[in-house]
Coordinates of C-alpha atoms in Angstrom, one line a residue:
Chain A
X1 CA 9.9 -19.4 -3.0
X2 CA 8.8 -18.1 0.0
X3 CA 5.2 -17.7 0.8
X4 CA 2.8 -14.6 2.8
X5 CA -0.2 -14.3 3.4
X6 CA -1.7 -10.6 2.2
X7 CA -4.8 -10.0 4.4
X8 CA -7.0 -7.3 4.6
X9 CA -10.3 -6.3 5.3
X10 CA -13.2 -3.8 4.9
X11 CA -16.6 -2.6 6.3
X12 CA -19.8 -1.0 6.0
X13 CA -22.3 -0.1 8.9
X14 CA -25.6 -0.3 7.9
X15 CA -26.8 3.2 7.6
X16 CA -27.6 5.2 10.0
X17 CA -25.5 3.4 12.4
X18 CA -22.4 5.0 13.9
X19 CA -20.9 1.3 14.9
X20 CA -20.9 -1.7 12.8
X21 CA -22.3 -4.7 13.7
X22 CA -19.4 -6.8 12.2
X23 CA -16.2 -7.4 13.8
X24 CA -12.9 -8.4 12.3
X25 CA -10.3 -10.0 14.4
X26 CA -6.6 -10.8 13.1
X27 CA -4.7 -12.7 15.5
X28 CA -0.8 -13.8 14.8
X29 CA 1.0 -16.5 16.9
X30 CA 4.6 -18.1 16.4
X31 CA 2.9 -20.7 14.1
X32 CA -0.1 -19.1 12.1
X33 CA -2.6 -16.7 12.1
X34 CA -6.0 -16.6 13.0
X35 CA -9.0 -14.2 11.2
X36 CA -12.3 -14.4 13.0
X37 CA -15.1 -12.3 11.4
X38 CA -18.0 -12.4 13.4
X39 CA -21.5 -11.0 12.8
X40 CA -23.7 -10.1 15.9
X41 CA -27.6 -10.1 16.1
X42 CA -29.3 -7.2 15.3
X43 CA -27.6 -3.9 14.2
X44 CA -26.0 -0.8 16.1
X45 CA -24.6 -1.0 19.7
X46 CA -26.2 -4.3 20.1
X47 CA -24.5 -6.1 17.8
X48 CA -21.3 -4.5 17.8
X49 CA -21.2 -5.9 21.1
X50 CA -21.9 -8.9 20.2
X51 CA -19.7 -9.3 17.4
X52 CA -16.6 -7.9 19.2
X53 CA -17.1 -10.2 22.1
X54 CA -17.3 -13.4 20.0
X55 CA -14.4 -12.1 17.7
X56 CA -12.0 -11.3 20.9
X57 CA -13.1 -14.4 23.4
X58 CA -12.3 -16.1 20.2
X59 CA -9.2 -14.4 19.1
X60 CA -7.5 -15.0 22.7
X61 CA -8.7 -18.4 23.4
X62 CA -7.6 -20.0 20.1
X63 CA -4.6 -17.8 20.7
X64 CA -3.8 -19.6 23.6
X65 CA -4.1 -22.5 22.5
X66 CA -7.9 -23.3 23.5
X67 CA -9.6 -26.0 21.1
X68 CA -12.6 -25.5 19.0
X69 CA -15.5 -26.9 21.4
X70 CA -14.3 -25.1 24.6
X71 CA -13.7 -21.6 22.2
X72 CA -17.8 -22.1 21.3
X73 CA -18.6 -23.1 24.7
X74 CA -17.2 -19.7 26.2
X75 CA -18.8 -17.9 23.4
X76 CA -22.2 -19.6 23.9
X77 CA -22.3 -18.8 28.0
X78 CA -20.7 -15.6 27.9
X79 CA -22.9 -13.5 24.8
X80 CA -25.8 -11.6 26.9
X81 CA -29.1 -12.3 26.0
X82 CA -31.1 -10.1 23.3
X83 CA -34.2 -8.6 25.5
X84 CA -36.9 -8.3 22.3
X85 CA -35.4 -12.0 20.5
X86 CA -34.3 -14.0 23.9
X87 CA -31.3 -15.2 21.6
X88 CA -27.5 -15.1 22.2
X89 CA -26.5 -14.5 19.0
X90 CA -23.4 -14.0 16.1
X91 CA -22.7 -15.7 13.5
X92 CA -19.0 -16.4 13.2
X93 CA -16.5 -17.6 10.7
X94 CA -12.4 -18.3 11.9
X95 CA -10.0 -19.2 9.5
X96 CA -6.7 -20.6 10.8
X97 CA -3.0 -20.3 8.8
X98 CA -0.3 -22.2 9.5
X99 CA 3.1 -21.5 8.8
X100 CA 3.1 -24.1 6.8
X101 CA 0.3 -23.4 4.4
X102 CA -2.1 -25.6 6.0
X103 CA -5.3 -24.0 6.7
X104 CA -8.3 -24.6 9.0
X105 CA -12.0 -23.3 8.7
X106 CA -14.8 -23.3 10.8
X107 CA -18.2 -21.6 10.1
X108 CA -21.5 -21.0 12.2
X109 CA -24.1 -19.5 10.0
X110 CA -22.1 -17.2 8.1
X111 CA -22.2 -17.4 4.3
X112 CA -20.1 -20.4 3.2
X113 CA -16.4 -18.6 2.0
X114 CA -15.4 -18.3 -1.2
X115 CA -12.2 -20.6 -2.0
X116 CA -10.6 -19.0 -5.6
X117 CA -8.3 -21.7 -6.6
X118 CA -6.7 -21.5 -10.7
X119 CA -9.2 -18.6 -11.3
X120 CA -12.0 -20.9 -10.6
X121 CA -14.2 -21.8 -7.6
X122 CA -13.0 -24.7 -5.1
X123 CA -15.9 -25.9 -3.3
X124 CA -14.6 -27.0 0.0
X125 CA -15.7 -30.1 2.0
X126 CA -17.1 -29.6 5.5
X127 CA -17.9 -31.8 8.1
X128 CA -20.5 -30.9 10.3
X129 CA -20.0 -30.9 13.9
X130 CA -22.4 -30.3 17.0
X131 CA -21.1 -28.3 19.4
X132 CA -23.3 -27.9 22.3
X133 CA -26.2 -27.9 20.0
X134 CA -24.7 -25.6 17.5
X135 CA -24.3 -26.8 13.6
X136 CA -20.2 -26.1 13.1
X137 CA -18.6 -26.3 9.6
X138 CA -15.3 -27.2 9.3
X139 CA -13.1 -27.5 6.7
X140 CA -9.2 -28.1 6.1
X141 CA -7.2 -27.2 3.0
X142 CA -3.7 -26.9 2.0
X143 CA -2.9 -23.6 0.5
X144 CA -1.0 -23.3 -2.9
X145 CA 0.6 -20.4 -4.3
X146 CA -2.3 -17.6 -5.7
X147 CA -5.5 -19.1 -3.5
X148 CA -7.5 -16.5 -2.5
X149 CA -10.1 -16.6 0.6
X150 CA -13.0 -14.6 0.8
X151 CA -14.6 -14.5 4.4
X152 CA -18.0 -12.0 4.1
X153 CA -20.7 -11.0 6.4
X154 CA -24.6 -11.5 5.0
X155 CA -24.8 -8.1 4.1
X156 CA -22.3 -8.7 0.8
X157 CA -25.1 -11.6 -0.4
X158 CA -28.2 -9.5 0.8
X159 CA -27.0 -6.5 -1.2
X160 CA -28.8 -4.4 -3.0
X161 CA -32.3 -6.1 -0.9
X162 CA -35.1 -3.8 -0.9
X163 CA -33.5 -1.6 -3.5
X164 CA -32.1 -2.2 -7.1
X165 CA -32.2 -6.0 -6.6
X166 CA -35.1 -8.2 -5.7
X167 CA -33.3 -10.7 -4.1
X168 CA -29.4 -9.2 -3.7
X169 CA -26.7 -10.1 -4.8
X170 CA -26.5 -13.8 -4.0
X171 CA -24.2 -15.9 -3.2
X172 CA -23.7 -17.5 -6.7
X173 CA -23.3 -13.9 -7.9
X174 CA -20.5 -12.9 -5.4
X175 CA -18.5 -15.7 -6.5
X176 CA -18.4 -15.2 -9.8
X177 CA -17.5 -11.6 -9.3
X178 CA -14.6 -12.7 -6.8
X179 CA -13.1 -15.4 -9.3
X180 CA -12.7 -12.1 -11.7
X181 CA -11.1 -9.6 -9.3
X182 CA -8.8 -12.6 -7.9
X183 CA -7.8 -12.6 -11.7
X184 CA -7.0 -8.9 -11.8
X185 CA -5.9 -7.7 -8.5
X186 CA -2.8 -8.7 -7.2
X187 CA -3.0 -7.6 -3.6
X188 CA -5.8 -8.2 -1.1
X189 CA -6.7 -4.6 0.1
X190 CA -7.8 -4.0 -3.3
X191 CA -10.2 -7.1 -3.9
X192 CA -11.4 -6.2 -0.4
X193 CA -12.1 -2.6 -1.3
X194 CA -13.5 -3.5 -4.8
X195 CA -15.7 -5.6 -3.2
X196 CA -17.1 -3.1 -0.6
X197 CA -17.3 -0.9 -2.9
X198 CA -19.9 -2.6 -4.9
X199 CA -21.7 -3.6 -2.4
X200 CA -21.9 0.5 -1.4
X201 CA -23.2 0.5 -5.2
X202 CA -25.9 -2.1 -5.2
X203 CA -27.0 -0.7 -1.8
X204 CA -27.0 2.7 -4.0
X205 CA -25.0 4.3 -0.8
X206 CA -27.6 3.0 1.9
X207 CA -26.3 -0.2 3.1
X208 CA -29.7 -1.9 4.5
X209 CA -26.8 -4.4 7.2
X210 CA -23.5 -4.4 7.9
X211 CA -21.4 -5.5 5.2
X212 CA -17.8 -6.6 6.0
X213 CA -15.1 -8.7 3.8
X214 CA -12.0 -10.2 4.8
X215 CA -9.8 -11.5 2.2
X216 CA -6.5 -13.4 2.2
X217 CA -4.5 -13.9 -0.6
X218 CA -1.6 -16.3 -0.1
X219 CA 0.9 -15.3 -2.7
X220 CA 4.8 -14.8 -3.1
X221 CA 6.8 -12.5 -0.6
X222 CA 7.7 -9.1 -2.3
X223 CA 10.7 -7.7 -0.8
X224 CA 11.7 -4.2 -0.9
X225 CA 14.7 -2.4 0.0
X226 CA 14.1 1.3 0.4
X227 CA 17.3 3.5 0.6
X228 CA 16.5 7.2 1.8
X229 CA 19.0 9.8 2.6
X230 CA 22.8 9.2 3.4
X231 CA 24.0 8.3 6.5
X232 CA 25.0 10.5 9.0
X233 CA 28.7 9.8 8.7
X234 CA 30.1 9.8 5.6
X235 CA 32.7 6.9 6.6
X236 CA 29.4 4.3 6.4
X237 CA 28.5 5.2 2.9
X238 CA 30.7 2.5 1.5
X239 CA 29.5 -0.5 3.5
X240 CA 25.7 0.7 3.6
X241 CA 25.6 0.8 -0.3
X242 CA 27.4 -2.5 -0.2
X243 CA 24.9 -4.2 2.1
X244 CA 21.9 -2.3 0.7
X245 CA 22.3 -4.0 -3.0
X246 CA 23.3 -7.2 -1.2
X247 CA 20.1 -7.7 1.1
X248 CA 17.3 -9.4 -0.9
X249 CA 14.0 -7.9 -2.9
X250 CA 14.2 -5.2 -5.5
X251 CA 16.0 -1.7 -4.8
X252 CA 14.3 1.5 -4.5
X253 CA 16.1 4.6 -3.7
X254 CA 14.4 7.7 -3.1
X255 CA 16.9 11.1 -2.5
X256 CA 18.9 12.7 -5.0
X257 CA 22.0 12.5 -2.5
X258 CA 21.5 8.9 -1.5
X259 CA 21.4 8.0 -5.5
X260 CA 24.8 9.6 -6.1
X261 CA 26.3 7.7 -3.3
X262 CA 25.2 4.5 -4.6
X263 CA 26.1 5.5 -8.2
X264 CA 30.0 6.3 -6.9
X265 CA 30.2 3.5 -5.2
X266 CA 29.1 1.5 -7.9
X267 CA 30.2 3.6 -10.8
X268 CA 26.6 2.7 -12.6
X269 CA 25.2 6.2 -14.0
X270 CA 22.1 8.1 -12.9
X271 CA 20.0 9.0 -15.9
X272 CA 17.6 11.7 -15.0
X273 CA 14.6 10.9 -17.2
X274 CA 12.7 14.3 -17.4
X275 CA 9.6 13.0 -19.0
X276 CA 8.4 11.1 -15.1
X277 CA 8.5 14.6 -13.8
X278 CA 5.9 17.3 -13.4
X279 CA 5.3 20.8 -11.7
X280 CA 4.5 18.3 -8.2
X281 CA 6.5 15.6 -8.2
X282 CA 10.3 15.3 -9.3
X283 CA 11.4 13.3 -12.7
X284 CA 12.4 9.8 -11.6
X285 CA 16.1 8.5 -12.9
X286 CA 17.5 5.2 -14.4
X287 CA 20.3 3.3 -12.6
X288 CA 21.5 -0.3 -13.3
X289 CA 20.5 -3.3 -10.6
X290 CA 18.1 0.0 -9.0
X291 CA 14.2 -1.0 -9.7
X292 CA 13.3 2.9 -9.2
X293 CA 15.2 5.9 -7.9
X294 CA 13.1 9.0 -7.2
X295 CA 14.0 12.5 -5.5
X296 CA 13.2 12.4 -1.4
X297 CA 10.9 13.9 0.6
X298 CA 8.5 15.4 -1.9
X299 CA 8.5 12.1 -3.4
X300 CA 7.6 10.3 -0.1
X301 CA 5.6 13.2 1.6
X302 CA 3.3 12.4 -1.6
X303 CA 3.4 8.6 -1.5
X304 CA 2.5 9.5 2.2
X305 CA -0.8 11.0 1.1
X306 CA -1.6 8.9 -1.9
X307 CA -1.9 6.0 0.1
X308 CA -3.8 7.7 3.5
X309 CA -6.6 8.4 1.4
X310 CA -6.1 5.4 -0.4
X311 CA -7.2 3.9 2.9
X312 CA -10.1 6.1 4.2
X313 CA -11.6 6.2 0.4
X314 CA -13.9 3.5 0.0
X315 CA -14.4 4.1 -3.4
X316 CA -11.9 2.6 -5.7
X317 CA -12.8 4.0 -8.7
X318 CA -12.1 6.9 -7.6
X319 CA -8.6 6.6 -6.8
X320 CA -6.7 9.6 -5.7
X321 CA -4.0 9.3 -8.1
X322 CA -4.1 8.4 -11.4
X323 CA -2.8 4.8 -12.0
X324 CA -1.4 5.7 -15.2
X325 CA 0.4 8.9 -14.2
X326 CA 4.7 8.1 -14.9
X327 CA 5.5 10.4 -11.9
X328 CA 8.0 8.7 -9.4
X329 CA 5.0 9.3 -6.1
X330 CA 2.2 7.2 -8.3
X331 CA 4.9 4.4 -9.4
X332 CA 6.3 4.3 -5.7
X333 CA 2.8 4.5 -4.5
X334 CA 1.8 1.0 -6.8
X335 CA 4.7 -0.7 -5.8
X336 CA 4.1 0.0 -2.0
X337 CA 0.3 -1.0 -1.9
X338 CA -0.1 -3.8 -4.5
X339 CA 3.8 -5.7 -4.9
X340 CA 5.2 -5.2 -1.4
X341 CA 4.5 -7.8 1.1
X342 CA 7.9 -6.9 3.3
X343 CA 9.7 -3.8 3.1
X344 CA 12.9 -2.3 5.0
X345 CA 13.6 1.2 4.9
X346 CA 17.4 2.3 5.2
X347 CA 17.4 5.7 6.4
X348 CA 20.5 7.7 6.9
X349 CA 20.3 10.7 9.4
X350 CA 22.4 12.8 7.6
X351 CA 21.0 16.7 7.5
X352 CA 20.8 18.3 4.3
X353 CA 22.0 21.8 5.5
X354 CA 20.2 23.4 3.0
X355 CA 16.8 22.2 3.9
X356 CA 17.4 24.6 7.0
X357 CA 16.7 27.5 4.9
X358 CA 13.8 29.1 6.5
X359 CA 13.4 30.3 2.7
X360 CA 12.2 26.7 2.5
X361 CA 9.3 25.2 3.7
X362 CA 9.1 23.0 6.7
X363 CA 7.9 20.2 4.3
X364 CA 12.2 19.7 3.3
X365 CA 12.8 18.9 7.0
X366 CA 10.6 16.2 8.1
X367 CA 11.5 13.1 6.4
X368 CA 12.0 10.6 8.8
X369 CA 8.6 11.6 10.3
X370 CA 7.0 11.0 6.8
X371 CA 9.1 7.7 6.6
X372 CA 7.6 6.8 10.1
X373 CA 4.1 7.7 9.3
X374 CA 4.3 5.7 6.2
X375 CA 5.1 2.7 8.0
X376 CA 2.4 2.8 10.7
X377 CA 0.0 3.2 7.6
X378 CA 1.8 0.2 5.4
X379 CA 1.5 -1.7 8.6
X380 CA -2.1 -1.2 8.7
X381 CA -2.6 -2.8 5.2
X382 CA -0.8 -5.9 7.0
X383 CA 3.0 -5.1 5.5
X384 CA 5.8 -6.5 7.5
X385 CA 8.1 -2.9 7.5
X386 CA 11.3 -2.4 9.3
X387 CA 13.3 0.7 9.8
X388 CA 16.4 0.9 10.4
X389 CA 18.2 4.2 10.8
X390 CA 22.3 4.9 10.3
Chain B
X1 CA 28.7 21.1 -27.7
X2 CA 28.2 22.3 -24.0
X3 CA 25.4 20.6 -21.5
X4 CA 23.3 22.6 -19.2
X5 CA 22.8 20.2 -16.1
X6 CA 19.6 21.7 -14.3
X7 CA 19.7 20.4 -10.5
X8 CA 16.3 18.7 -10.2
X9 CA 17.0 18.0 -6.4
X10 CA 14.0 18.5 -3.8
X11 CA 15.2 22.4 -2.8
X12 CA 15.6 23.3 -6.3
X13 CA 12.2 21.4 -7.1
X14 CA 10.7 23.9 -4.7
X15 CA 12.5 26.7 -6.2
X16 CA 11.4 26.0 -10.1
X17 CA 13.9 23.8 -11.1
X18 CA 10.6 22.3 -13.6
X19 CA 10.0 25.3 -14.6
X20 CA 13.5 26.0 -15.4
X21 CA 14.2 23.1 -17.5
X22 CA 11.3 23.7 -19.5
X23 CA 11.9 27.3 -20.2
X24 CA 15.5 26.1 -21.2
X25 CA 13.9 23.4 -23.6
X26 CA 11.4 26.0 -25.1
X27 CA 14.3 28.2 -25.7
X28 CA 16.7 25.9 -27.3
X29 CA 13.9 25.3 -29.5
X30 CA 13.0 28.1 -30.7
X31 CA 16.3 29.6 -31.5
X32 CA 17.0 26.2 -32.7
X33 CA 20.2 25.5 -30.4
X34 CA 19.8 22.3 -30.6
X35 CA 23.9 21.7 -32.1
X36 CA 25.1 24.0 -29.6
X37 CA 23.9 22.8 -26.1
X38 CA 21.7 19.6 -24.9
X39 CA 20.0 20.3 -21.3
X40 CA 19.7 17.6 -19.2
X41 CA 18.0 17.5 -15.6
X42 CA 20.6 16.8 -12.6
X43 CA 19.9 14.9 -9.3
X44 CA 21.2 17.1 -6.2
X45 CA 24.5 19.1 -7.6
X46 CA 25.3 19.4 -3.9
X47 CA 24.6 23.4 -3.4
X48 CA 20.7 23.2 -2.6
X49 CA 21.3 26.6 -1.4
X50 CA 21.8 28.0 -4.5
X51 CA 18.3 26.9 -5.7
X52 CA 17.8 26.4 -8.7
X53 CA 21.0 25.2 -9.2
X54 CA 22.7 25.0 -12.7
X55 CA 26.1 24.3 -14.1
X56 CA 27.3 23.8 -17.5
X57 CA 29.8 21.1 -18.5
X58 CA 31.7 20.4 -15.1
X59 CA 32.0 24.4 -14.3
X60 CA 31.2 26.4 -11.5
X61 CA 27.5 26.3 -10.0
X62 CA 24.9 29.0 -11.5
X63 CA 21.7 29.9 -9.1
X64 CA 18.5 31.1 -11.7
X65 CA 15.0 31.6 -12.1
X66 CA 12.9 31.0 -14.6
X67 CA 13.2 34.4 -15.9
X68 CA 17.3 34.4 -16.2
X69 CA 17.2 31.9 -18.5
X70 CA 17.1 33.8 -21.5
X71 CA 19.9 35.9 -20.6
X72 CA 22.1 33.1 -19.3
X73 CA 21.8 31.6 -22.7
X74 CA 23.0 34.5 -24.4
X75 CA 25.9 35.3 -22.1
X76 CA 27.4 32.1 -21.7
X77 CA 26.0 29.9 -24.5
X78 CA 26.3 32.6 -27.5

């Protein structure tokens, strides 16, 4: 069993503010990767300056190989000086992954992160260290299969301050919440965005800080294999199929043309199920060893969209598609943002001459570009995606 | 018993293959056809230029709309 680690991440500027006061930092070396999430002093330009300094002096010292003390150190001489508070300040939390599974932790006055471990809370144990007069938590943990990390900015325990809660949210309460979505959610984007979104709620749309979340979940690898369109000569159908069902993960194929390939070479049937269809999206069809075979471009120009506003909405509840909805786009659209960890699309360059047609639309024409855009945007939600073109 | 395969590839998508299938369904239906013909959506039949692209048993290919369905039935079904 081979194990990833899903991250992802989400924020909030306090409102008002154009930039956000938080900073988010995702570095990967050879051996692990590092998360820095740092919150600067103040709000607006001022602190988005000094969070992205700490966060990057961080990110490419520890890269490098720096240690802990001389990583603070740089930080401490280097932030500028806050004219109205005389501080150099941010708040800064780093959270190290090995290969291996081993993890590292260490926190300056952030709010302590949450550790989801068996659907309950792990308390983790710190040992204070001073740095150059600073009080530095750290921590060291080896990660098992389904932990969950939480990394948040103040503005997730402060929220709803000043509005429909007296005191916030609270620590206590965040937890609790967490140890529930850990339970439901499989993938880390949408714990992240579930829990943004209700800190947007308790702030009742007005965040009164910036409010960011990082969280990890370390779970099983998901490996897909997505066949789309033939290849351009016909004399490499045989020994794509035949490398396509032998290369590891589950099997999606998305193109009528591409299906009926792998059906003759495997003499399995297609079974058109016309109940997935509808007026927008093509009926899906049933073929042995295949997890899902769907029509092509409409399919993936679809998925395409689902998932970019996926992204830029904030508000999970109101997703754009509708989770329950048999069509192949929402089904292909699941599988890509909450299963997938690793995915590999085989695309054949074959030209449907049909989809020339200037009786057509464009749309027909431009599937690679879809299948490229789709993987800058599955590489955003931290997917490992490879393309490979025949 | 003869099957109507109704090509439910991307061009014919475009061109109404849903729309198509459905009328085909309604009409079976209604003129209770049911132990003459069973329709049954298609992936690409190969001749996306003939959108929407039908063929019954393993005959030629037949291009239609939505509103040629009714007379198709009657000319090669009846």
């Amino acid at each position: 069993m081979k194990l990833f680690c899903d991250i992802a991440y989400d924020s909030i500027n306090k409102q008002n503010e154009e930039l956000c006061g938080d900073k988010v930092e995702i570095v990967h070396t050879e051996n692990s990767t590092i998360i820095i999430l740092a919150d600067g002093l103040g709000s607006g330009v001022k602190a988005n300056i000094l969070a992205t300094m700490t966060s990057k002096i961080a990110g490419t010292m520890l890269r490098e190989g720096a240690s802990i003390s001389e990583t603070i150190e740089t930080i401490i001489s280097t932030l500028p000086v806050c004219n109205e508070r005389k501080l150099a300040y941010s708040t800064f939390v780093i959270l190290k992954i090995q290969k291996d599974g081993k993890a590292y932790m260490v926190e300056y006055d952030n709010p302590p992160i949450f550790f989801v471990r068996n659907e309950k809370k792990l308390i983790l144990e710190k040992k204070v260290r001073m740095i150059h007069g600073k009080r530095i938590l750290e921590s060291q943990i080896q990660l098992n299969n389904r932990d969950t990390i939480i990394l948040v900015s103040d503005g997730v325990i402060h929220a709803g301050v000043g509005g429909i809660l007296n005191l916030g949210w609270q620590w206590e309460n965040v937890s609790d919440y967490l140890i529930k979505q850990t339970k439901i959610e499989k993938c880390a984007k949408n714990i992240s965005k579930k829990l943004i979104d209700t800190c947007t709620f308790l702030y009742d749309e007005r965040p009164g800080d910036d409010t960011s979340v990082v969280a990890v979940k370390y779970r099983e690898q998901e490996v897909i294999q997505l066949f789309a369109g033939p290849p351009e000569n016909m004399d490499q159908d045989q020994e794509m199929v035949k490398n396509f069902l032998g290369a590891e993960g589950k099997k999606i194929i998305c193109g009528g043309t591409a299906a009926n390939i792998v059906s003759r070479e495997t003499e399995n049937e297609i079974v058109v199920d016309f109940e997935t269809g509808n007026e927008e999206i093509p009926p899906m069809a049933k073929m042995k060893g295949i997890h899902l075979v769907t029509e092509g471009v409409i399919t993936l120009s679809k998925v395409l969209e689902n998932i970019d506003n996926y992204i830029r909405n904030n508000h999970i509840k109101q997703i754009p598609w509708k989770r329950d909805s048999k069509d192949g786009a929402t089904k292909l659209t699941n599988v890509l943002i909450e299963d997938c960890t690793h995915l590999k699309f085989w695309v054949g360059k074959a030209i449907n001459p049909a989809h020339q047609n200037p009786d057509l639309p464009r749309d027909l024409s431009i599937k690679i570009q879809v299948i490229v855009k789709l993987t800058e945007l599955l590489k955003g939600l931290g997917k490992k995606v490879e393309i490979e073109y025949f | 018993m003869k099957t109507i395969n109704v090509c439910i590839g991307s061009a014919c998508h475009i061109k109404g293959a849903y729309k198509v299938i459905n009328k085909f369904l309604k009409i079976v239906e209604e003129r209770k056809l049911e132990d003459l013909v069973v329709v049954k959506a298609a992936f690409c039949l190969g001749e996306c230029t003939k959108a929407v692209s039908v063929k019954i048993d393993e005959g030629k290919i037949h291009s239609l709309k939505e509103q040629d369905v009714e007379a198709f039935i009657d000319k090669y079904i009846l």
